[in-house]
Coordinates of C-alpha atoms in Angstrom, one line a residue:
Chain A
X1 CA 53.2 117.5 116.6
X2 CA 55.0 117.1 119.9
X3 CA 58.5 116.5 121.2
X4 CA 58.0 112.8 120.3
X5 CA 57.9 113.8 116.7
X6 CA 61.3 115.5 117.1
X7 CA 62.7 112.4 118.9
X8 CA 61.3 110.1 116.2
X9 CA 62.8 112.3 113.5
X10 CA 66.2 112.3 115.2
X11 CA 66.2 108.5 115.4
X12 CA 65.2 108.1 111.8
X13 CA 67.9 110.5 110.7
X14 CA 70.5 107.7 110.2
X15 CA 68.3 104.6 109.9
X16 CA 71.1 102.1 109.4
X17 CA 73.0 103.3 112.5
X18 CA 69.9 103.4 114.6
X19 CA 69.0 99.9 113.5
X20 CA 72.5 98.5 114.3
X21 CA 72.6 100.1 117.7
X22 CA 69.0 99.0 118.4
X23 CA 70.0 95.4 117.4
X24 CA 73.1 95.3 119.6
X25 CA 71.0 96.5 122.6
X26 CA 68.3 93.9 121.8
X27 CA 71.0 91.2 121.7
X28 CA 72.5 92.4 125.1
X29 CA 69.1 92.1 126.7
X30 CA 68.3 88.8 125.1
X31 CA 71.6 87.6 126.7
X32 CA 70.6 89.1 129.9
X33 CA 67.4 87.1 129.8
X34 CA 69.0 83.9 128.9
X35 CA 71.8 84.2 131.5
X36 CA 69.2 85.2 134.1
X37 CA 67.4 82.0 133.3
X38 CA 70.6 79.9 133.7
X39 CA 71.4 81.6 137.0
X40 CA 67.8 81.1 138.1
X41 CA 68.1 77.4 137.3
X42 CA 71.2 77.0 139.4
X43 CA 70.0 79.1 142.3
X44 CA 66.5 77.8 142.4
X45 CA 67.3 75.7 145.4
X46 CA 68.5 78.8 147.2
X47 CA 65.4 80.8 146.2
X48 CA 63.0 78.1 147.2
X49 CA 64.7 77.1 150.4
X50 CA 62.5 77.0 153.5
X51 CA 63.5 79.6 156.1
X52 CA 62.5 77.2 158.8
X53 CA 64.5 74.2 157.5
X54 CA 68.1 73.2 158.3
X55 CA 70.2 70.7 156.4
X56 CA 72.5 68.5 158.6
X57 CA 75.2 66.6 156.9
X58 CA 78.5 64.9 157.7
X59 CA 81.1 67.5 158.7
X60 CA 83.6 66.1 156.2
X61 CA 81.4 65.9 153.1
X62 CA 78.0 65.3 151.8
X63 CA 78.9 61.8 150.7
X64 CA 79.9 60.7 154.2
X65 CA 77.0 58.9 155.9
X66 CA 75.4 59.7 159.2
X67 CA 73.8 57.3 161.7
X68 CA 70.0 57.1 161.3
X69 CA 69.7 57.3 165.0
X70 CA 70.7 61.0 164.9
X71 CA 67.1 61.8 163.9
X72 CA 65.6 60.9 167.3
X73 CA 68.5 62.7 169.1
X74 CA 68.0 65.9 167.1
X75 CA 64.2 65.8 167.7
X76 CA 64.9 66.0 171.4
X77 CA 66.7 69.3 171.1
X78 CA 64.9 72.6 172.0
X79 CA 63.8 74.5 168.9
X80 CA 63.6 71.4 166.7
X81 CA 60.1 70.5 165.5
X82 CA 61.0 67.4 163.5
X83 CA 63.7 65.8 161.4
X84 CA 63.8 63.5 158.4
X85 CA 66.6 62.0 156.4
X86 CA 67.5 61.5 152.7
X87 CA 70.3 59.5 151.0
X88 CA 71.8 60.0 147.6
X89 CA 70.9 56.9 145.6
X90 CA 72.7 57.8 142.3
X91 CA 71.0 55.3 140.0
X92 CA 70.3 55.5 136.3
X93 CA 67.3 54.5 134.1
X94 CA 68.3 52.1 131.3
X95 CA 71.2 54.3 130.1
X96 CA 73.9 56.1 132.1
X97 CA 72.8 59.4 130.4
X98 CA 69.3 59.0 132.0
X99 CA 70.4 60.3 135.3
X100 CA 68.1 62.1 137.8
X101 CA 67.9 62.5 141.6
X102 CA 66.6 59.5 143.6
X103 CA 66.4 59.2 147.3
X104 CA 65.0 56.8 149.9
X105 CA 62.7 58.7 152.4
X106 CA 60.2 57.9 155.1
X107 CA 57.0 59.0 153.1
X108 CA 55.0 60.6 155.9
X109 CA 58.0 62.4 157.3
X110 CA 59.0 63.7 153.8
X111 CA 55.6 64.9 152.9
X112 CA 55.3 66.7 156.2
X113 CA 58.7 68.4 155.8
X114 CA 58.0 69.5 152.2
X115 CA 54.4 70.7 152.0
X116 CA 55.3 72.3 148.6
X117 CA 54.7 68.8 147.1
X118 CA 51.3 68.0 145.8
X119 CA 50.5 64.3 145.9
X120 CA 47.0 62.7 145.7
X121 CA 45.6 61.0 148.8
X122 CA 45.3 57.8 146.8
X123 CA 49.0 57.9 145.9
X124 CA 50.0 58.6 149.6
X125 CA 48.0 55.6 150.7
X126 CA 49.4 53.3 148.0
X127 CA 52.9 54.5 148.8
X128 CA 52.6 53.5 152.4
X129 CA 51.0 50.2 151.4
X130 CA 53.5 49.3 148.7
X131 CA 57.0 48.3 150.0
X132 CA 58.9 49.0 146.8
X133 CA 56.5 51.9 145.9
X134 CA 58.0 55.1 144.5
X135 CA 56.7 58.5 143.6
X136 CA 58.3 60.6 140.9
X137 CA 58.1 64.2 139.9
X138 CA 56.0 65.2 136.9
X139 CA 59.0 66.3 134.8
X140 CA 60.7 63.0 135.1
X141 CA 57.5 61.0 134.5
X142 CA 57.0 63.0 131.3
X143 CA 60.6 62.6 130.3
X144 CA 60.4 58.8 130.3
X145 CA 56.7 58.4 129.6
X146 CA 56.0 56.7 132.9
X147 CA 52.6 56.2 134.3
X148 CA 51.2 55.2 137.7
X149 CA 51.4 51.4 138.0
X150 CA 54.6 51.1 135.8
X151 CA 57.4 49.0 137.2
X152 CA 60.6 51.0 136.9
X153 CA 64.1 49.4 137.0
X154 CA 66.8 51.6 138.3
X155 CA 70.4 50.5 137.8
X156 CA 72.4 51.3 141.0
X157 CA 75.8 53.0 140.8
X158 CA 76.4 52.9 144.6
X159 CA 73.8 50.9 146.4
X160 CA 73.8 47.2 145.4
X161 CA 71.1 44.8 146.6
X162 CA 72.1 42.2 149.0
X163 CA 72.8 39.0 147.1
X164 CA 71.8 40.5 143.7
X165 CA 74.8 42.8 143.2
X166 CA 74.4 43.3 139.5
X167 CA 70.7 43.6 139.3
X168 CA 68.6 46.7 139.0
X169 CA 66.3 47.8 141.7
X170 CA 62.7 47.5 140.7
X171 CA 60.2 50.1 141.9
X172 CA 56.5 50.3 141.4
X173 CA 55.3 53.7 140.5
X174 CA 52.5 54.6 142.9
X175 CA 52.2 58.3 142.3
X176 CA 53.3 61.4 140.3
X177 CA 53.8 64.5 142.3
X178 CA 54.0 68.2 141.2
X179 CA 54.2 71.5 143.0
X180 CA 52.4 74.8 142.7
X181 CA 55.6 76.6 143.6
X182 CA 57.2 77.7 140.3
X183 CA 60.6 76.2 139.9
X184 CA 60.2 73.5 142.5
X185 CA 62.2 70.4 141.6
X186 CA 59.8 68.0 139.8
X187 CA 62.5 65.6 138.8
X188 CA 63.1 63.6 141.9
X189 CA 62.2 59.9 142.5
X190 CA 61.4 59.1 146.1
X191 CA 61.0 55.6 147.5
X192 CA 60.6 54.0 150.9
X193 CA 63.6 54.0 153.3
X194 CA 62.6 50.7 155.0
X195 CA 62.7 48.9 151.7
X196 CA 66.0 50.5 150.8
X197 CA 67.6 49.8 154.2
X198 CA 66.6 46.1 154.2
X199 CA 67.6 45.5 150.6
X200 CA 71.0 47.3 150.4
X201 CA 74.1 45.2 150.7
X202 CA 76.0 47.6 153.0
X203 CA 75.6 50.7 155.2
X204 CA 72.4 49.7 157.0
X205 CA 71.3 52.3 159.5
X206 CA 73.2 55.0 157.7
X207 CA 71.7 57.9 155.9
X208 CA 73.0 60.8 153.7
X209 CA 71.8 63.9 155.3
X210 CA 68.9 65.3 157.4
X211 CA 66.4 68.0 156.9
X212 CA 65.4 69.6 160.3
X213 CA 62.5 71.9 160.8
X214 CA 62.9 74.6 163.5
X215 CA 60.1 76.3 165.3
X216 CA 61.6 79.8 165.0
X217 CA 63.5 80.7 161.8
X218 CA 65.2 83.6 163.6
X219 CA 66.9 81.1 165.9
X220 CA 67.9 78.7 163.1
X221 CA 71.6 79.4 163.5
X222 CA 71.4 78.8 167.2
X223 CA 69.7 75.5 166.7
X224 CA 72.2 74.5 164.0
X225 CA 75.0 75.2 166.4
X226 CA 73.4 73.1 169.1
X227 CA 73.0 70.2 166.7
X228 CA 76.7 70.3 165.8
X229 CA 77.6 70.5 169.5
X230 CA 75.4 67.5 170.2
X231 CA 77.5 65.3 167.8
X232 CA 80.9 66.9 168.5
X233 CA 83.7 64.4 169.1
X234 CA 81.5 61.5 167.8
X235 CA 82.5 59.3 165.0
X236 CA 80.3 61.2 162.6
X237 CA 80.4 64.9 163.4
X238 CA 77.9 67.1 161.7
X239 CA 77.7 70.4 159.8
X240 CA 74.4 72.1 160.1
X241 CA 73.3 75.1 158.0
X242 CA 70.1 76.7 156.7
X243 CA 68.7 75.1 153.7
X244 CA 69.4 78.1 151.5
X245 CA 73.1 78.1 152.4
X246 CA 73.3 74.4 151.8
X247 CA 71.7 74.8 148.3
X248 CA 74.1 77.6 147.5
X249 CA 77.0 75.5 148.5
X250 CA 75.8 72.7 146.4
X251 CA 75.3 74.9 143.4
X252 CA 78.7 76.4 143.9
X253 CA 80.4 73.0 143.5
X254 CA 80.1 73.7 139.8
X255 CA 81.6 77.1 140.2
X256 CA 80.1 80.4 141.3
X257 CA 77.4 80.6 138.7
X258 CA 76.2 83.9 140.0
X259 CA 79.6 85.5 139.7
X260 CA 80.2 84.0 136.2
X261 CA 76.9 85.2 134.9
X262 CA 77.3 88.6 136.5
X263 CA 80.8 88.9 135.0
X264 CA 79.6 88.1 131.5
X265 CA 76.7 90.5 131.8
X266 CA 79.0 93.2 133.1
X267 CA 81.2 92.8 130.0
X268 CA 78.2 92.8 127.7
X269 CA 76.7 95.9 129.2
X270 CA 80.0 97.7 129.3
X271 CA 80.3 97.1 125.6
X272 CA 76.7 98.2 125.1
X273 CA 77.4 101.4 127.0
X274 CA 80.3 102.2 124.7
X275 CA 78.4 101.3 121.5
X276 CA 75.2 103.1 122.2
X277 CA 77.1 105.9 123.9
X278 CA 79.2 106.4 120.8
X279 CA 76.0 106.4 118.7
X280 CA 74.4 109.1 120.7
X281 CA 77.6 111.2 121.0
X282 CA 78.1 111.0 117.2
X283 CA 74.4 111.8 116.6
X284 CA 74.6 114.9 118.7
X285 CA 77.9 115.9 117.1
X286 CA 76.3 115.7 113.7
X287 CA 73.4 117.8 114.8
X288 CA 75.2 120.7 116.3
X289 CA 73.5 123.0 113.8
X290 CA 70.1 121.6 114.4
X291 CA 70.5 122.0 118.1
X292 CA 71.6 125.6 117.6
X293 CA 68.5 126.2 115.5
X294 CA 66.3 124.8 118.2
X295 CA 67.9 126.9 120.8
X296 CA 67.7 130.0 118.6
X297 CA 64.0 129.7 118.1
X298 CA 63.4 129.4 121.8
X299 CA 64.1 125.9 123.1
X300 CA 65.7 126.3 126.5
X301 CA 69.0 124.5 127.3
X302 CA 67.1 122.2 129.7
X303 CA 64.5 121.3 127.1
X304 CA 67.2 120.5 124.6
X305 CA 68.9 118.4 127.2
X306 CA 65.7 116.5 127.9
X307 CA 65.1 115.9 124.2
X308 CA 68.5 114.2 123.8
X309 CA 68.0 112.3 127.0
X310 CA 64.6 111.0 125.9
X311 CA 66.0 110.1 122.5
X312 CA 68.6 107.9 124.2
X313 CA 66.0 106.5 126.6
X314 CA 63.6 105.7 123.7
X315 CA 66.3 103.9 121.8
X316 CA 67.8 101.9 124.6
X317 CA 64.6 101.2 126.5
X318 CA 62.6 100.1 123.5
X319 CA 65.5 97.8 122.4
X320 CA 65.8 96.5 126.0
X321 CA 62.1 95.8 126.2
X322 CA 62.2 94.0 122.8
X323 CA 65.2 91.9 123.9
X324 CA 63.5 90.9 127.1
X325 CA 60.4 90.0 125.1
X326 CA 62.5 87.8 122.9
X327 CA 64.1 86.2 126.0
X328 CA 60.6 85.5 127.5
X329 CA 59.5 83.9 124.2
X330 CA 62.6 81.8 124.2
X331 CA 62.0 80.8 127.8
X332 CA 58.5 79.7 126.9
X333 CA 60.0 77.4 124.2
X334 CA 62.9 75.9 126.0
X335 CA 61.4 75.6 129.5
X336 CA 59.3 72.5 128.7
X337 CA 62.3 71.0 126.8
X338 CA 64.7 71.3 129.7
X339 CA 62.2 70.8 132.6
X340 CA 63.5 67.4 133.3
X341 CA 67.2 68.5 133.5
X342 CA 67.0 72.0 134.8
X343 CA 63.6 72.5 136.6
X344 CA 64.4 76.1 137.5
X345 CA 65.1 77.2 133.9
X346 CA 62.6 80.0 133.4
X347 CA 62.6 83.8 133.3
X348 CA 61.5 85.1 136.6
X349 CA 59.3 88.2 136.9
X350 CA 62.0 89.7 139.2
X351 CA 64.5 89.4 136.4
X352 CA 62.2 91.0 133.9
X353 CA 61.8 94.0 136.2
X354 CA 65.6 94.1 136.8
X355 CA 66.1 94.0 133.0
X356 CA 63.6 96.9 132.5
X357 CA 65.3 98.9 135.2
X358 CA 68.7 98.2 133.6
X359 CA 67.4 99.3 130.3
X360 CA 66.2 102.7 131.7
X361 CA 69.4 103.1 133.6
X362 CA 71.5 102.3 130.5
X363 CA 69.4 104.8 128.5
X364 CA 70.1 107.5 131.0
X365 CA 73.8 106.8 131.4
X366 CA 74.2 106.6 127.6
X367 CA 72.3 109.9 127.0
X368 CA 73.8 111.8 129.9
X369 CA 77.0 113.2 128.3
X370 CA 75.6 113.9 124.9
X371 CA 72.6 115.6 126.5
X372 CA 74.9 117.6 128.7
X373 CA 76.9 118.6 125.7
X374 CA 73.7 119.7 123.8
X375 CA 72.6 121.7 126.8
X376 CA 75.9 123.5 127.1
X377 CA 76.3 124.2 123.4
X378 CA 76.5 128.0 122.8
X379 CA 73.8 128.9 120.4
X380 CA 75.8 131.5 118.4
X381 CA 78.6 129.0 118.0
X382 CA 76.3 126.2 117.0
X383 CA 74.6 128.3 114.3
X384 CA 78.0 128.8 112.6
X385 CA 77.8 125.0 111.9
X386 CA 74.7 125.3 109.9
Chain B
X1 CA 54.4 140.8 120.9
X2 CA 53.5 141.0 124.6
X3 CA 56.9 142.1 125.8
X4 CA 57.3 144.9 123.4
X5 CA 56.5 148.5 123.9
X6 CA 54.3 150.1 121.3
X7 CA 56.3 153.3 121.4
X8 CA 60.0 153.9 121.0
X9 CA 62.5 152.3 118.7
X10 CA 62.3 148.6 117.8
X11 CA 66.0 148.2 118.4
X12 CA 68.1 150.4 120.6
X13 CA 71.8 149.4 121.0
X14 CA 73.8 151.6 123.3
X15 CA 77.5 151.7 123.6
X16 CA 77.8 148.0 123.0
X17 CA 81.2 146.3 123.0
X18 CA 81.8 142.6 122.5
X19 CA 85.2 141.0 123.0
X20 CA 86.1 137.4 122.4
X21 CA 88.9 135.6 124.1
X22 CA 91.2 133.5 121.9
X23 CA 93.6 131.7 124.1
X24 CA 95.3 134.5 126.1
X25 CA 94.4 137.2 123.6
X26 CA 91.3 139.3 123.8
X27 CA 89.9 140.2 120.4
X28 CA 87.5 143.2 120.4
X29 CA 84.8 142.7 117.7
X30 CA 82.4 145.5 118.5
X31 CA 83.8 148.7 119.9
X32 CA 81.2 150.9 121.6
X33 CA 78.5 150.8 119.0
X34 CA 75.2 152.6 119.0
X35 CA 72.3 151.7 116.7
X36 CA 68.6 152.5 116.5
X37 CA 66.0 150.8 114.3
X38 CA 62.5 152.1 114.1
X39 CA 59.5 149.9 113.8
X40 CA 58.9 148.9 110.2
X41 CA 62.5 149.5 109.2
X42 CA 64.2 147.3 106.7
X43 CA 67.8 147.6 107.5
X44 CA 70.7 145.9 105.7
X45 CA 74.0 145.5 107.4
X46 CA 77.1 145.1 105.3
X47 CA 80.8 144.8 105.9
X48 CA 83.8 142.6 105.3
X49 CA 84.2 139.3 107.0
X50 CA 85.2 139.6 110.6
X51 CA 83.8 143.1 110.8
X52 CA 81.2 142.1 113.5
X53 CA 78.0 141.9 111.4
X54 CA 76.9 138.5 112.7
X55 CA 78.0 139.4 116.3
X56 CA 75.8 142.5 116.2
X57 CA 73.0 140.4 114.8
X58 CA 73.4 137.8 117.5
X59 CA 73.3 140.5 120.2
X60 CA 70.1 142.0 118.8
X61 CA 68.5 138.6 118.4
X62 CA 69.3 137.6 122.0
X63 CA 71.7 134.8 121.0
X64 CA 74.7 136.4 122.6
X65 CA 75.4 139.0 125.4
X66 CA 77.4 142.2 125.1
X67 CA 80.7 142.5 127.0
X68 CA 79.4 146.0 128.0
X69 CA 76.6 148.2 126.9
X70 CA 72.9 147.8 126.6
X71 CA 70.5 146.2 124.1
X72 CA 66.8 147.0 124.1
X73 CA 64.5 145.3 121.6
X74 CA 60.9 146.4 121.6
X75 CA 61.5 148.1 124.9
X76 CA 62.8 145.0 126.6
X77 CA 66.3 145.2 128.2
X78 CA 67.4 141.8 126.8
X79 CA 71.0 142.1 128.1
X80 CA 69.6 141.7 131.6
X81 CA 67.5 138.6 130.9
X82 CA 68.6 135.2 132.2
X83 CA 69.3 132.4 129.7
X84 CA 66.0 130.8 130.3
X85 CA 64.0 134.0 130.0
X86 CA 66.0 135.0 126.9
X87 CA 65.1 131.7 125.2
X88 CA 61.4 132.4 125.9
X89 CA 61.8 136.0 124.7
X90 CA 63.3 134.8 121.4
X91 CA 60.5 132.3 120.9
X92 CA 57.9 135.0 121.2
X93 CA 59.6 138.0 119.6
X94 CA 62.2 137.0 117.0
X95 CA 61.9 135.3 113.6
X96 CA 65.2 133.8 112.4
X97 CA 66.1 133.4 108.7
X98 CA 69.5 131.8 108.1
X99 CA 71.8 131.5 105.1
X100 CA 70.9 127.8 104.8
X101 CA 67.3 127.1 105.6
X102 CA 68.4 124.4 108.1
X103 CA 65.2 122.4 108.0
X104 CA 65.0 119.2 109.9
X105 CA 65.4 116.5 107.3
X106 CA 63.0 114.1 109.0
X107 CA 60.1 116.5 109.1
X108 CA 57.9 117.7 106.2
X109 CA 57.6 121.4 105.4
X110 CA 54.5 121.9 107.6
X111 CA 56.1 120.3 110.6
X112 CA 59.3 122.3 110.1
X113 CA 57.2 125.5 110.1
X114 CA 55.4 124.3 113.2
X115 CA 58.6 123.8 115.2
X116 CA 58.5 127.2 117.1
X117 CA 54.8 126.5 118.0
X118 CA 56.0 123.5 120.1
X119 CA 56.9 126.0 122.7
X120 CA 53.5 127.5 122.9
X121 CA 50.3 126.2 124.5
X122 CA 48.0 127.0 121.5
X123 CA 45.5 124.4 120.4
X124 CA 46.2 121.9 117.5
X125 CA 43.6 123.7 115.4
X126 CA 45.2 127.1 115.9
X127 CA 48.6 125.6 115.2
X128 CA 47.4 124.2 111.9
X129 CA 45.8 127.5 111.0
X130 CA 49.0 129.4 111.7
X131 CA 51.2 127.0 109.8
X132 CA 48.8 127.1 106.8
X133 CA 48.8 130.9 106.9
X134 CA 52.7 131.1 107.1
X135 CA 53.0 128.7 104.2
X136 CA 50.4 130.7 102.2
X137 CA 52.4 133.9 102.8
X138 CA 55.5 132.4 101.4
X139 CA 53.6 130.8 98.5
X140 CA 54.1 127.1 99.4
X141 CA 50.6 126.0 100.5
X142 CA 50.8 123.1 98.1
X143 CA 54.2 121.9 99.4
X144 CA 53.2 121.4 103.0
X145 CA 53.7 117.6 103.0
X146 CA 57.0 117.7 101.2
X147 CA 60.2 116.7 102.9
X148 CA 63.1 119.2 102.6
X149 CA 64.9 116.9 100.1
X150 CA 61.9 117.2 97.8
X151 CA 62.1 121.0 97.7
X152 CA 64.4 123.3 95.7
X153 CA 66.9 125.6 97.5
X154 CA 64.6 128.6 97.1
X155 CA 61.6 126.6 98.4
X156 CA 63.6 125.4 101.4
X157 CA 64.5 129.0 102.2
X158 CA 60.8 130.0 101.9
X159 CA 59.9 127.3 104.3
X160 CA 62.6 128.7 106.6
X161 CA 61.0 132.1 106.3
X162 CA 57.5 130.6 107.0
X163 CA 59.0 129.1 110.2
X164 CA 60.3 132.5 111.2
X165 CA 56.9 134.0 110.7
X166 CA 54.7 131.4 112.3
X167 CA 54.9 133.0 115.8
X168 CA 54.1 136.4 114.3
X169 CA 57.2 138.1 115.5
X170 CA 57.7 141.9 115.0
X171 CA 61.4 141.5 114.2
X172 CA 62.9 139.3 111.5
X173 CA 66.6 138.7 111.8
X174 CA 68.1 137.4 108.6
X175 CA 71.7 136.3 108.3
X176 CA 72.7 136.1 104.7
X177 CA 69.3 134.9 103.6
X178 CA 70.3 134.8 99.9
X179 CA 73.9 133.7 100.4
X180 CA 73.3 130.2 99.2
X181 CA 70.9 131.0 96.3
X182 CA 71.2 131.9 92.7
X183 CA 70.4 135.4 91.4
X184 CA 66.9 134.7 90.3
X185 CA 65.9 132.8 93.4
X186 CA 67.5 135.5 95.6
X187 CA 65.3 138.0 94.0
X188 CA 62.2 136.0 94.9
X189 CA 63.4 135.8 98.6
X190 CA 64.2 139.5 98.7
X191 CA 60.7 140.3 97.2
X192 CA 59.2 138.2 99.9
X193 CA 61.2 139.9 102.7
X194 CA 60.2 143.3 101.2
X195 CA 56.5 142.3 101.2
X196 CA 56.7 141.1 104.8
X197 CA 58.2 144.5 105.7
X198 CA 55.8 146.6 103.7
X199 CA 52.6 144.7 103.7
X200 CA 52.8 142.9 107.1
X201 CA 54.7 145.6 109.0
X202 CA 57.6 143.4 110.0
X203 CA 60.8 145.1 111.0
X204 CA 63.7 143.4 109.1
X205 CA 67.4 143.3 110.0
X206 CA 69.4 141.7 107.3
X207 CA 73.1 140.9 107.2
X208 CA 74.4 140.5 103.7
X209 CA 77.5 140.6 101.5
X210 CA 75.5 141.1 98.4
X211 CA 75.1 144.8 97.4
X212 CA 72.1 144.0 95.2
X213 CA 70.4 142.5 98.2
X214 CA 71.3 145.5 100.4
X215 CA 69.8 147.8 97.8
X216 CA 66.4 146.3 98.5
X217 CA 66.6 147.6 102.1
X218 CA 65.3 151.0 103.2
X219 CA 68.4 151.6 105.2
X220 CA 72.0 150.5 104.7
X221 CA 74.7 150.4 107.4
X222 CA 78.3 149.4 107.0
X223 CA 80.3 147.8 109.8
X224 CA 84.1 147.9 109.7
X225 CA 86.4 146.8 112.5
X226 CA 83.6 146.8 115.0
X227 CA 82.3 150.3 114.2
X228 CA 79.5 151.6 112.2
X229 CA 81.5 153.8 109.9
X230 CA 79.1 154.7 107.1
X231 CA 75.5 154.5 106.2
X232 CA 73.4 155.2 103.1
X233 CA 71.2 157.7 104.9
X234 CA 74.0 159.4 106.7
X235 CA 73.5 157.7 110.1
X236 CA 76.8 156.7 111.7
X237 CA 78.2 156.1 115.0

């Protein structure tokens, strides 16, 4: 027999109450896991942003175009290694609901800029050889059942083809990319800029935004400022920022997801503190006599305090662990289902550790006051409650 | 009992007062009381409610501290011990028997008896031996695995006595040990306490309201208004 036997006996004393408190804590940590997944999905771009990459866009908005000639101008600037451009295509496949990101790029430049992408040599070669060739991320290929060699019609919502305004753009799928970086976006469709520029009915020589690689991440802000200075007072002024800040700004267009998630979790955990705190306080109140007995037979005040604290820790931490386990199981089930829509929807190891830390902290906070009360209880007084 | 002197009285209470504060009023409960108990005594303490019986018992058992005066038990000046040392001293030297056995509902009889041994470093084997011996002394060897709710009131009190014995203390402190039991069961508990006193050499201090229970003790003291005013053998203070 050890102190664990005493803790176990105390928790089994009112089984229904322990079960209900355990369940509410499990639910709270399940919610923590699910909301962490959602936050992770929205902030994945921020987390995966390259420290040495800047995004340069039109100063007014992301949807205003920039001249394609800026690329060469920027590459002349000190601190810039290279630059490449992308453009929001905004097409749909067969049905307006089948929306995913498409962009024209210069293949070699794009693959240099994003080494996170894994694409076979054969696909790279075919992409350069095929004028209307496109590569697509694994998630989107699986979503629509596409295979290399398929001809994929994409209905434009912005970019019409010259002389064929109502027709879909037809791309030949030359490769399917993936990434070894967990959470990297595997939903994009990328096709050749030269084909796009020659075929579109307007806006030739214009691009959406630039990715710029700098040679020293520590000087990224300085380089960004010099880029914006370069195009100051031109017809298309720029706004340059680190890729992480750009991704955060993009995600925040839907609202501050981090703040929303944190607020919900704050409310949930505050409630859990009250619920489990009340359980522990009630449990100690009912056991004043038992605590008096333990003290009478020689348990020191500190030892009694530790017993109550460990009881609280055992209850909350085990429930928290179970809730996180459920969340991880849920993530394993839903991640493949939502991979095409929300590529970052998975429970990160970091969040599991934060959750476990939160469980321990909650257990300590919940147990603190009842444990203190048990410690301070006068033995002679407590024995009168036998 | 490592902290106890082999010679001298088991309990020596000298000029002890205990005053409680209720709001702004100070209520004296014990008023300069002296008491000696020799080793092997079986002393019953009687008196009306509020006379200070339990307060005196708590002071002797190291559960409370005197407002003034000195308390020696087994030669140890327990009024000088810190809270932490006092807890350790109680664990080694005092066996408590309460009016209600106060067993932990989630533990079986053997585990309830083993509770005080949690505070020692003895081996599991020795622990089991001591628990078995204590249960054997109170006649409940066959009930070791039973939960408190599966035992009668008398059996629960016997388990409580076994718990008090398991650390082999020299002094048993009993607060109304038969107060919650019927006449017949009370007799059995008092027989057990008498046997522990006579056959196992335990010194027993028992607070009781029951004259029949008090009659079983070798000495009887009466407390009234915080003073020992009368005793069966003529001792008074």
